[in-house]
PDB file of C-alpha atoms in Angstrom:
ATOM      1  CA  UNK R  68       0.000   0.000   0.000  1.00 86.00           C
ATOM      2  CA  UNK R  69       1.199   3.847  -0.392  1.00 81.00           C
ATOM      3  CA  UNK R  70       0.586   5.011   2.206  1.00 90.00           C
ATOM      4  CA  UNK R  71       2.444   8.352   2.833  1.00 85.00           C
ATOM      5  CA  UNK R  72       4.131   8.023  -0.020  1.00 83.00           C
ATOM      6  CA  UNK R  73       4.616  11.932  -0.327  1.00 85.00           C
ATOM      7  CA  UNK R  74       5.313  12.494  -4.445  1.00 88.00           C
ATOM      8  CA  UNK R  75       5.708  10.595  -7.484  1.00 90.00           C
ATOM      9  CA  UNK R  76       9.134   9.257  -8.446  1.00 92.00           C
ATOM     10  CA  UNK R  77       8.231   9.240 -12.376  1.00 91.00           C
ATOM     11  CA  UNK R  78      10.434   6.416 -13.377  1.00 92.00           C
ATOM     12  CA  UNK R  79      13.811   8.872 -12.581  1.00 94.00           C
ATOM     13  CA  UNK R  80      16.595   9.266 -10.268  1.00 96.00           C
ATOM     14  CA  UNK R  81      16.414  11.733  -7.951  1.00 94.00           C
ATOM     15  CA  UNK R  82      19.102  13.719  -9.771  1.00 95.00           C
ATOM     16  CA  UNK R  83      17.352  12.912 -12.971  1.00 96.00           C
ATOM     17  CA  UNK R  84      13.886  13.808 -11.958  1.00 95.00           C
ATOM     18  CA  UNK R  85      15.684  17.319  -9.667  1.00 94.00           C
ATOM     19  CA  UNK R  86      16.938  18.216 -13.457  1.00 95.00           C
ATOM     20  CA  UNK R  87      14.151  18.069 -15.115  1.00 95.00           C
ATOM     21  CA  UNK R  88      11.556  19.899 -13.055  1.00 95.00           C
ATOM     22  CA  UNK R  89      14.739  23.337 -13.064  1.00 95.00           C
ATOM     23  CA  UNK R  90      13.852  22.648 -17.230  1.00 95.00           C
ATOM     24  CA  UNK R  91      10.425  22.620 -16.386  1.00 95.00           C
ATOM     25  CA  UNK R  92      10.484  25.394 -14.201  1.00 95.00           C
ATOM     26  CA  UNK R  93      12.679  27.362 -16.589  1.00 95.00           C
ATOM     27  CA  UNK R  94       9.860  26.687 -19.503  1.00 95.00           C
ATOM     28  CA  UNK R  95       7.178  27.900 -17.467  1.00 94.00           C
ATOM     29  CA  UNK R  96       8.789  31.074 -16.265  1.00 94.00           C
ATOM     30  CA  UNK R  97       9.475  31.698 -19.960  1.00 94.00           C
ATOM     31  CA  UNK R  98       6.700  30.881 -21.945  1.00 93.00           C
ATOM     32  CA  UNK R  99       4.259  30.709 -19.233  1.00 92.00           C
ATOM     33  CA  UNK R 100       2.556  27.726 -20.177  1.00 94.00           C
ATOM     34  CA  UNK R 101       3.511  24.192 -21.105  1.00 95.00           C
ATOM     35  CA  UNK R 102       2.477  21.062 -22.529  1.00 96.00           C
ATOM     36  CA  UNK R 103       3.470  17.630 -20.671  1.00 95.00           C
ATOM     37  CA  UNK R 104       2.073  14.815 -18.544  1.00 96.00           C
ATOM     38  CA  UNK R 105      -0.465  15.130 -16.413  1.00 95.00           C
ATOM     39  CA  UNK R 106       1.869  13.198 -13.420  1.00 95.00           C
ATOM     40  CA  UNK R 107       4.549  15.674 -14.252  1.00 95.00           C
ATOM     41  CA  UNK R 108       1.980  18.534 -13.995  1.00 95.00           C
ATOM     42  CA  UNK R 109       0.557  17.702 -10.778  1.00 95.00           C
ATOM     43  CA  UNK R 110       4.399  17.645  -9.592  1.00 95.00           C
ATOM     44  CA  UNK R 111       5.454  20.315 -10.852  1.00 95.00           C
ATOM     45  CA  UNK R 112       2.692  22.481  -9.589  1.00 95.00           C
ATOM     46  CA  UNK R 113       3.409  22.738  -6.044  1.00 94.00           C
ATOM     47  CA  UNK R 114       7.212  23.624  -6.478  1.00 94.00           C
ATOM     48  CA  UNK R 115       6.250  26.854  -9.107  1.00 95.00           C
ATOM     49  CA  UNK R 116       3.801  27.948  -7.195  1.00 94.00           C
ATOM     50  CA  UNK R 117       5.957  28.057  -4.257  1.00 94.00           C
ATOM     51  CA  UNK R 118       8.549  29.954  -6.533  1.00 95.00           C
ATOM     52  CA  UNK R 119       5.850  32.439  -7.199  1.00 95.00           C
ATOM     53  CA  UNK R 120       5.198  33.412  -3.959  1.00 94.00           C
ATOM     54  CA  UNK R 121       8.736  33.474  -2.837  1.00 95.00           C
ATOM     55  CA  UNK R 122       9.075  36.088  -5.471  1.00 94.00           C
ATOM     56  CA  UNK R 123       6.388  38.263  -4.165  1.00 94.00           C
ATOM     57  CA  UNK R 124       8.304  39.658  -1.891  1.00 93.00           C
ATOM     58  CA  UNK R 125      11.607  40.886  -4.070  1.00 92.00           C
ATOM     59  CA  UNK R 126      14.780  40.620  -1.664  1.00 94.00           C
ATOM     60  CA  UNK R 127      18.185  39.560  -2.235  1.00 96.00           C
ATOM     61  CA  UNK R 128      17.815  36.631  -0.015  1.00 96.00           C
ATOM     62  CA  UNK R 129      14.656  35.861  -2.512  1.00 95.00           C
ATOM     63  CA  UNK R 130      16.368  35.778  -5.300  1.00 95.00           C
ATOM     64  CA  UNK R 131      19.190  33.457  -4.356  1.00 95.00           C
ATOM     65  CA  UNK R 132      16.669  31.373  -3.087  1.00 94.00           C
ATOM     66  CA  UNK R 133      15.077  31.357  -6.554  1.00 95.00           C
ATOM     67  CA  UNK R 134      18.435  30.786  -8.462  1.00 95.00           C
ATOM     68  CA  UNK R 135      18.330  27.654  -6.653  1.00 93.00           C
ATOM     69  CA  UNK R 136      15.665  26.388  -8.380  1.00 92.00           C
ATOM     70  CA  UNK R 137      16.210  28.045 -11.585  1.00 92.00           C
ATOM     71  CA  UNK R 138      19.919  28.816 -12.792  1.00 89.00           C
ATOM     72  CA  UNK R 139      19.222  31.323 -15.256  1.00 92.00           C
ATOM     73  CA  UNK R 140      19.380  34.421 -13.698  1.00 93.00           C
ATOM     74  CA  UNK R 141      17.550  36.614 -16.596  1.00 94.00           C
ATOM     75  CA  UNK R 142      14.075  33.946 -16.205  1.00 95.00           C
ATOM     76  CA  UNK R 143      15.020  34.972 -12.079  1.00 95.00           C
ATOM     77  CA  UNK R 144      14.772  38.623 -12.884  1.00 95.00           C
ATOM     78  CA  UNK R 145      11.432  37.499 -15.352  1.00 95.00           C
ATOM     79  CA  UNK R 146       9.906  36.044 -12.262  1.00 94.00           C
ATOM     80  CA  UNK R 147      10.460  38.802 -10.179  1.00 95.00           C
ATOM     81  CA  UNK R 148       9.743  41.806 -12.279  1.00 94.00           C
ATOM     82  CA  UNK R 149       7.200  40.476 -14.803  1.00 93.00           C
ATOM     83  CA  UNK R 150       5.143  37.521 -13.311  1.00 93.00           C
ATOM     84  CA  UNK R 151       5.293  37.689  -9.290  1.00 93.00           C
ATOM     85  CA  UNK R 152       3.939  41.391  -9.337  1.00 93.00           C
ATOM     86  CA  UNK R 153       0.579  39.802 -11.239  1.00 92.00           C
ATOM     87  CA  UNK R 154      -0.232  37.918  -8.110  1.00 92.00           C
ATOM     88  CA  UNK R 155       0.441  40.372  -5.729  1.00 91.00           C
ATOM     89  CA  UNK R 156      -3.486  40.259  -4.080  1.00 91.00           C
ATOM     90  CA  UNK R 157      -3.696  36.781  -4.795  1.00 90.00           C
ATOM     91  CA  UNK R 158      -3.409  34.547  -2.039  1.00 90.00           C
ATOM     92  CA  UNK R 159      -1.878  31.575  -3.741  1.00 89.00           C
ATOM     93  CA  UNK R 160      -3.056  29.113  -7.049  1.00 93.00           C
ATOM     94  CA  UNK R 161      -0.913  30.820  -9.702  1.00 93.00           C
ATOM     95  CA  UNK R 162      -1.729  28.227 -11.969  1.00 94.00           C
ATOM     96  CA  UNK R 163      -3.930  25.512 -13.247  1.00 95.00           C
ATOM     97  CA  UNK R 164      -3.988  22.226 -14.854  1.00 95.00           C
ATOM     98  CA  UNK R 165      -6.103  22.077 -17.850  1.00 95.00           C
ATOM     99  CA  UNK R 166      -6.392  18.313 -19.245  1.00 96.00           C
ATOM    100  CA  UNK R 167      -6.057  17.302 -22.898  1.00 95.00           C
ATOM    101  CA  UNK R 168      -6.182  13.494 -22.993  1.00 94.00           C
ATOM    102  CA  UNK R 169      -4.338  10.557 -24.621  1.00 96.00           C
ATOM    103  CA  UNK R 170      -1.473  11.031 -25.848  1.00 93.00           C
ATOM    104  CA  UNK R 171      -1.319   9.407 -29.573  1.00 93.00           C
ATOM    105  CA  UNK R 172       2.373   7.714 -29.588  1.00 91.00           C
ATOM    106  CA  UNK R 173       1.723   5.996 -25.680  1.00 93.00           C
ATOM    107  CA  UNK R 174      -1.289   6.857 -24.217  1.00 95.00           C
ATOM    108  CA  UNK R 175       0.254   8.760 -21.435  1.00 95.00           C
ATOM    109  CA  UNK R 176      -2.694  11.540 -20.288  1.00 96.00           C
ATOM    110  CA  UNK R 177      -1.267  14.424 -21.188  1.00 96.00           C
ATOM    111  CA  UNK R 178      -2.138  18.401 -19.884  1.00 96.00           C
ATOM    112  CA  UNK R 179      -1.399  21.964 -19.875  1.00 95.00           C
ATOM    113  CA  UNK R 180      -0.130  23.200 -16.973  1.00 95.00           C
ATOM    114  CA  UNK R 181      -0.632  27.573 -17.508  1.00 94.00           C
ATOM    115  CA  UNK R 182      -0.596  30.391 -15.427  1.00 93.00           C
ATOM    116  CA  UNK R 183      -4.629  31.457 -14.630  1.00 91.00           C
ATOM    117  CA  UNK R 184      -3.957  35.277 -16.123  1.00 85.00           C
ATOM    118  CA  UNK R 185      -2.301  33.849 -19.479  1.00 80.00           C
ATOM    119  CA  UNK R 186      -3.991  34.474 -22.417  1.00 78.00           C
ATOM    120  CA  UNK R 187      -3.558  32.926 -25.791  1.00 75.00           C
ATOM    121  CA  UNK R 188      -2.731  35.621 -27.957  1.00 76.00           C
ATOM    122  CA  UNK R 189      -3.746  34.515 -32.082  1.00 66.00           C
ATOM    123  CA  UNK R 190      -1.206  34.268 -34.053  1.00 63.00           C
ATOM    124  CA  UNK R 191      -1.770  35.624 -37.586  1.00 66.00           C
ATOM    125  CA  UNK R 192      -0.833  33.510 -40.484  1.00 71.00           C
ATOM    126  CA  UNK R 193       1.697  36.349 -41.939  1.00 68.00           C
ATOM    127  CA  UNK R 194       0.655  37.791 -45.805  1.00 67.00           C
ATOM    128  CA  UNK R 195       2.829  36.651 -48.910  1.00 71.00           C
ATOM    129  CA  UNK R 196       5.426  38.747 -49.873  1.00 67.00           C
ATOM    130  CA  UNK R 197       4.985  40.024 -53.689  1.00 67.00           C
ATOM    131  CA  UNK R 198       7.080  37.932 -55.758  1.00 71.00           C
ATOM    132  CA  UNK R 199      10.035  40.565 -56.808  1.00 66.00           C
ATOM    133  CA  UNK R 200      10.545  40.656 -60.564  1.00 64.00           C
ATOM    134  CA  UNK R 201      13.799  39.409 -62.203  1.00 64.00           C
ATOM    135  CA  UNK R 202      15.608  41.778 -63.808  1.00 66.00           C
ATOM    136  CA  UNK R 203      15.847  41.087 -68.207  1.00 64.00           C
ATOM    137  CA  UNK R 204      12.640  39.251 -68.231  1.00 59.00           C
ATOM    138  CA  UNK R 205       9.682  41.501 -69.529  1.00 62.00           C
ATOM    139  CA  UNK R 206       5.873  40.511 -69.144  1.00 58.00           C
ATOM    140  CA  UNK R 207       4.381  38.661 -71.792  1.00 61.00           C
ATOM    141  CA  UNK R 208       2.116  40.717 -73.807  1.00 57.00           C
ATOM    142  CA  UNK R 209      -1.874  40.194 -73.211  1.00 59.00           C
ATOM    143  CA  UNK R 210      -3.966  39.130 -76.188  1.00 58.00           C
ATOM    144  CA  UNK R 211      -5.063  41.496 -78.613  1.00 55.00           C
ATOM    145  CA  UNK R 212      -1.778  43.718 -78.038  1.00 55.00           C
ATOM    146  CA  UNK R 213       1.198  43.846 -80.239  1.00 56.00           C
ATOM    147  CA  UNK R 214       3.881  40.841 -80.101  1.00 53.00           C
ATOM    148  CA  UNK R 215       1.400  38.275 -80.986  1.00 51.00           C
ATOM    149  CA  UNK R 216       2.439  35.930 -83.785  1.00 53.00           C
ATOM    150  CA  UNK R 217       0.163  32.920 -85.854  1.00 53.00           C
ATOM    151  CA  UNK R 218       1.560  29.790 -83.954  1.00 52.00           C
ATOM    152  CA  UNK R 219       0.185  31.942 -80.674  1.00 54.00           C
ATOM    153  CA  UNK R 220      -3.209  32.343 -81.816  1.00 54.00           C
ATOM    154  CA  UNK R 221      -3.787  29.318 -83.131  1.00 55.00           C
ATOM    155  CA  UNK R 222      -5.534  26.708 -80.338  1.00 57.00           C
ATOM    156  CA  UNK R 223      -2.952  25.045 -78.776  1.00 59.00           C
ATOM    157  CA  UNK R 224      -3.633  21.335 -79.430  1.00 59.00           C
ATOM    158  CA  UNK R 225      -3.350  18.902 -76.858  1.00 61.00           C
ATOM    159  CA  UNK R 226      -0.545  16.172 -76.451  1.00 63.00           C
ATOM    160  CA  UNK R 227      -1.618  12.830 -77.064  1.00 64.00           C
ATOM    161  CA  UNK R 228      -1.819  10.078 -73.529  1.00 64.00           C
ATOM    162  CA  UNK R 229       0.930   7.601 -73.627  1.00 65.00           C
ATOM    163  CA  UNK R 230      -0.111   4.127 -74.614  1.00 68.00           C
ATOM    164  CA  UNK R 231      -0.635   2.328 -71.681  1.00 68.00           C
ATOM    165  CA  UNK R 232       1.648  -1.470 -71.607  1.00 65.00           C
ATOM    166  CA  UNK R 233      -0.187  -4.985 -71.575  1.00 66.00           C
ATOM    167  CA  UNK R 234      -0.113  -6.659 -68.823  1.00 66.00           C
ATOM    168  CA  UNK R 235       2.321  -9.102 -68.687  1.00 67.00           C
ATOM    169  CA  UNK R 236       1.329 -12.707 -68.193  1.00 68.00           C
ATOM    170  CA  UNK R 237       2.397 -14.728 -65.000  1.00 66.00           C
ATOM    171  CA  UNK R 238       4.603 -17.411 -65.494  1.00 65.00           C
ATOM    172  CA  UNK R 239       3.720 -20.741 -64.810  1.00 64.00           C
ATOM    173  CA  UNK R 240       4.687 -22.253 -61.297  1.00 66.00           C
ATOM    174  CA  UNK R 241       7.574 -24.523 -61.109  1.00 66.00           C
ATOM    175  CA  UNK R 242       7.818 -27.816 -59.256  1.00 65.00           C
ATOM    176  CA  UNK R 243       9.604 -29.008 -57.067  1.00 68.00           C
ATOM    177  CA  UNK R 244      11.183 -32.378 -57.128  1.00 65.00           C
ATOM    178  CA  UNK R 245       9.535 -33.595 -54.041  1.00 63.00           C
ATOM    179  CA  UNK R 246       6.205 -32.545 -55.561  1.00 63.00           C
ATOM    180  CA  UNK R 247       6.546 -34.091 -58.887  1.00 60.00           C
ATOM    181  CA  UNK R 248       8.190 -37.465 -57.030  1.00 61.00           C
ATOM    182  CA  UNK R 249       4.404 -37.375 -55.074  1.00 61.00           C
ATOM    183  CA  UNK R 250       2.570 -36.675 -58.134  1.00 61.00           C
ATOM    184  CA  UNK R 251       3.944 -39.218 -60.101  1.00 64.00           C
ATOM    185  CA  UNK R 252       2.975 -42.017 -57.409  1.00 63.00           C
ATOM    186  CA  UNK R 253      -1.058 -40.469 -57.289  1.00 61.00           C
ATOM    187  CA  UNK R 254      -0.635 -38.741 -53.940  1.00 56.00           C
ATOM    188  CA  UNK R 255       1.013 -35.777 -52.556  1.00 54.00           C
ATOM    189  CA  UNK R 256       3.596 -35.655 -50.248  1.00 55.00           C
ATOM    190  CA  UNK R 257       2.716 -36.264 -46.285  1.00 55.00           C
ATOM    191  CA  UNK R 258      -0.556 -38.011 -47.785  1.00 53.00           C
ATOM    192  CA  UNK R 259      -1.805 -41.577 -45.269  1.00 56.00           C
ATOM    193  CA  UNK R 260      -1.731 -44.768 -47.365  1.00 57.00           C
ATOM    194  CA  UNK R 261      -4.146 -47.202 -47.087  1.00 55.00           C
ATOM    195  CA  UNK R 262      -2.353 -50.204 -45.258  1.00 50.00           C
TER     196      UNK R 262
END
């Protein structure tokens, strides 16, 4: 039985599973929202939002604290300046857990974990560029304008199909000599003989 088992090892050493919740963490504080398991979301939960609220109060002994969790010390300065400040009057759940089901290579549930204030900005599929000209090519004159010879006027005609091939004919199965040993006797191989 588990009982007061406290966390989920998640199939990883300690140092393993230590490493990749500072990626995690680093992920989130950067892009504010991220895509993995729900086991790994539910884990990861308690030790960000913990990370927020340390960073509510901006201190040097906060921030060392923080760059103990998170090495980079520009996503430190994020957290403090940018994302802490947002909770302020909040009195803790930064984030949430929103789930998205199966995942399609193993099955394994799979969820977002987000800060509550983020928003999903669209994203704008960007206009074509105009094609730039080439220099020394001019534009083909339109119909009815000077330029135009016979051969263009005149319908084009249109190519004839290929001719398709016949199909070839299978050849006719070989025997082997086992088979045509059996075949000659009036039975085929493994047949019971009347005794």
């Amino acid at each position: 039985m588990r009982h007061a088992m406290s966390y989920r090892k998640l199939g990883r050493t300690s140092g393993h599973r230590a490493a990749m919740f500072r990626n995690q963490l680093a992920s989130m504080i950067q892009h504010e929202r991220i895509v993995t398991t729900l086991p790994k979301a539910k884990e990861l939960r308690p030790i960000l939002e913990k990370l927020v609220t340390l960073a509510r109060e901006d201190s040097v002994h906060n921030r060392r604290q923080a760059v103990r969790q998170v090495q980079d010390e520009s996503l430190v300065q994020r957290l403090f300046t940018t994302i802490a400040p947002r909770f302020n009057d909040r009195p803790g759940g930064y984030t949430r857990i929103i789930k998205l089901g199966p995942r399609r290579g193993d099955g394994a549930e799979t969820a977002i974990l987000e800060f509550v204030d983020f928003e999903l900005k669209a994203v704008r599929p960007a206009a074509p560029a105009p094609k730039a000209k080439k220099p020394g090519k001019q534009a083909r004159p339109a119909a009815g304008e000077e330029g135009e010879t016979a051969a263009e006027e005149a319908p084009k005609k249109k190519k004839a199909a290929p001719k398709k091939a016949a199909p070839k004919k299978a050849a006719p199965k070989k025997q082997t000599a086992s088979k045509k040993a059996a075949t000659r006797k009036g039975g085929s191989k493994g047949s019971k003989r009347g005794s």
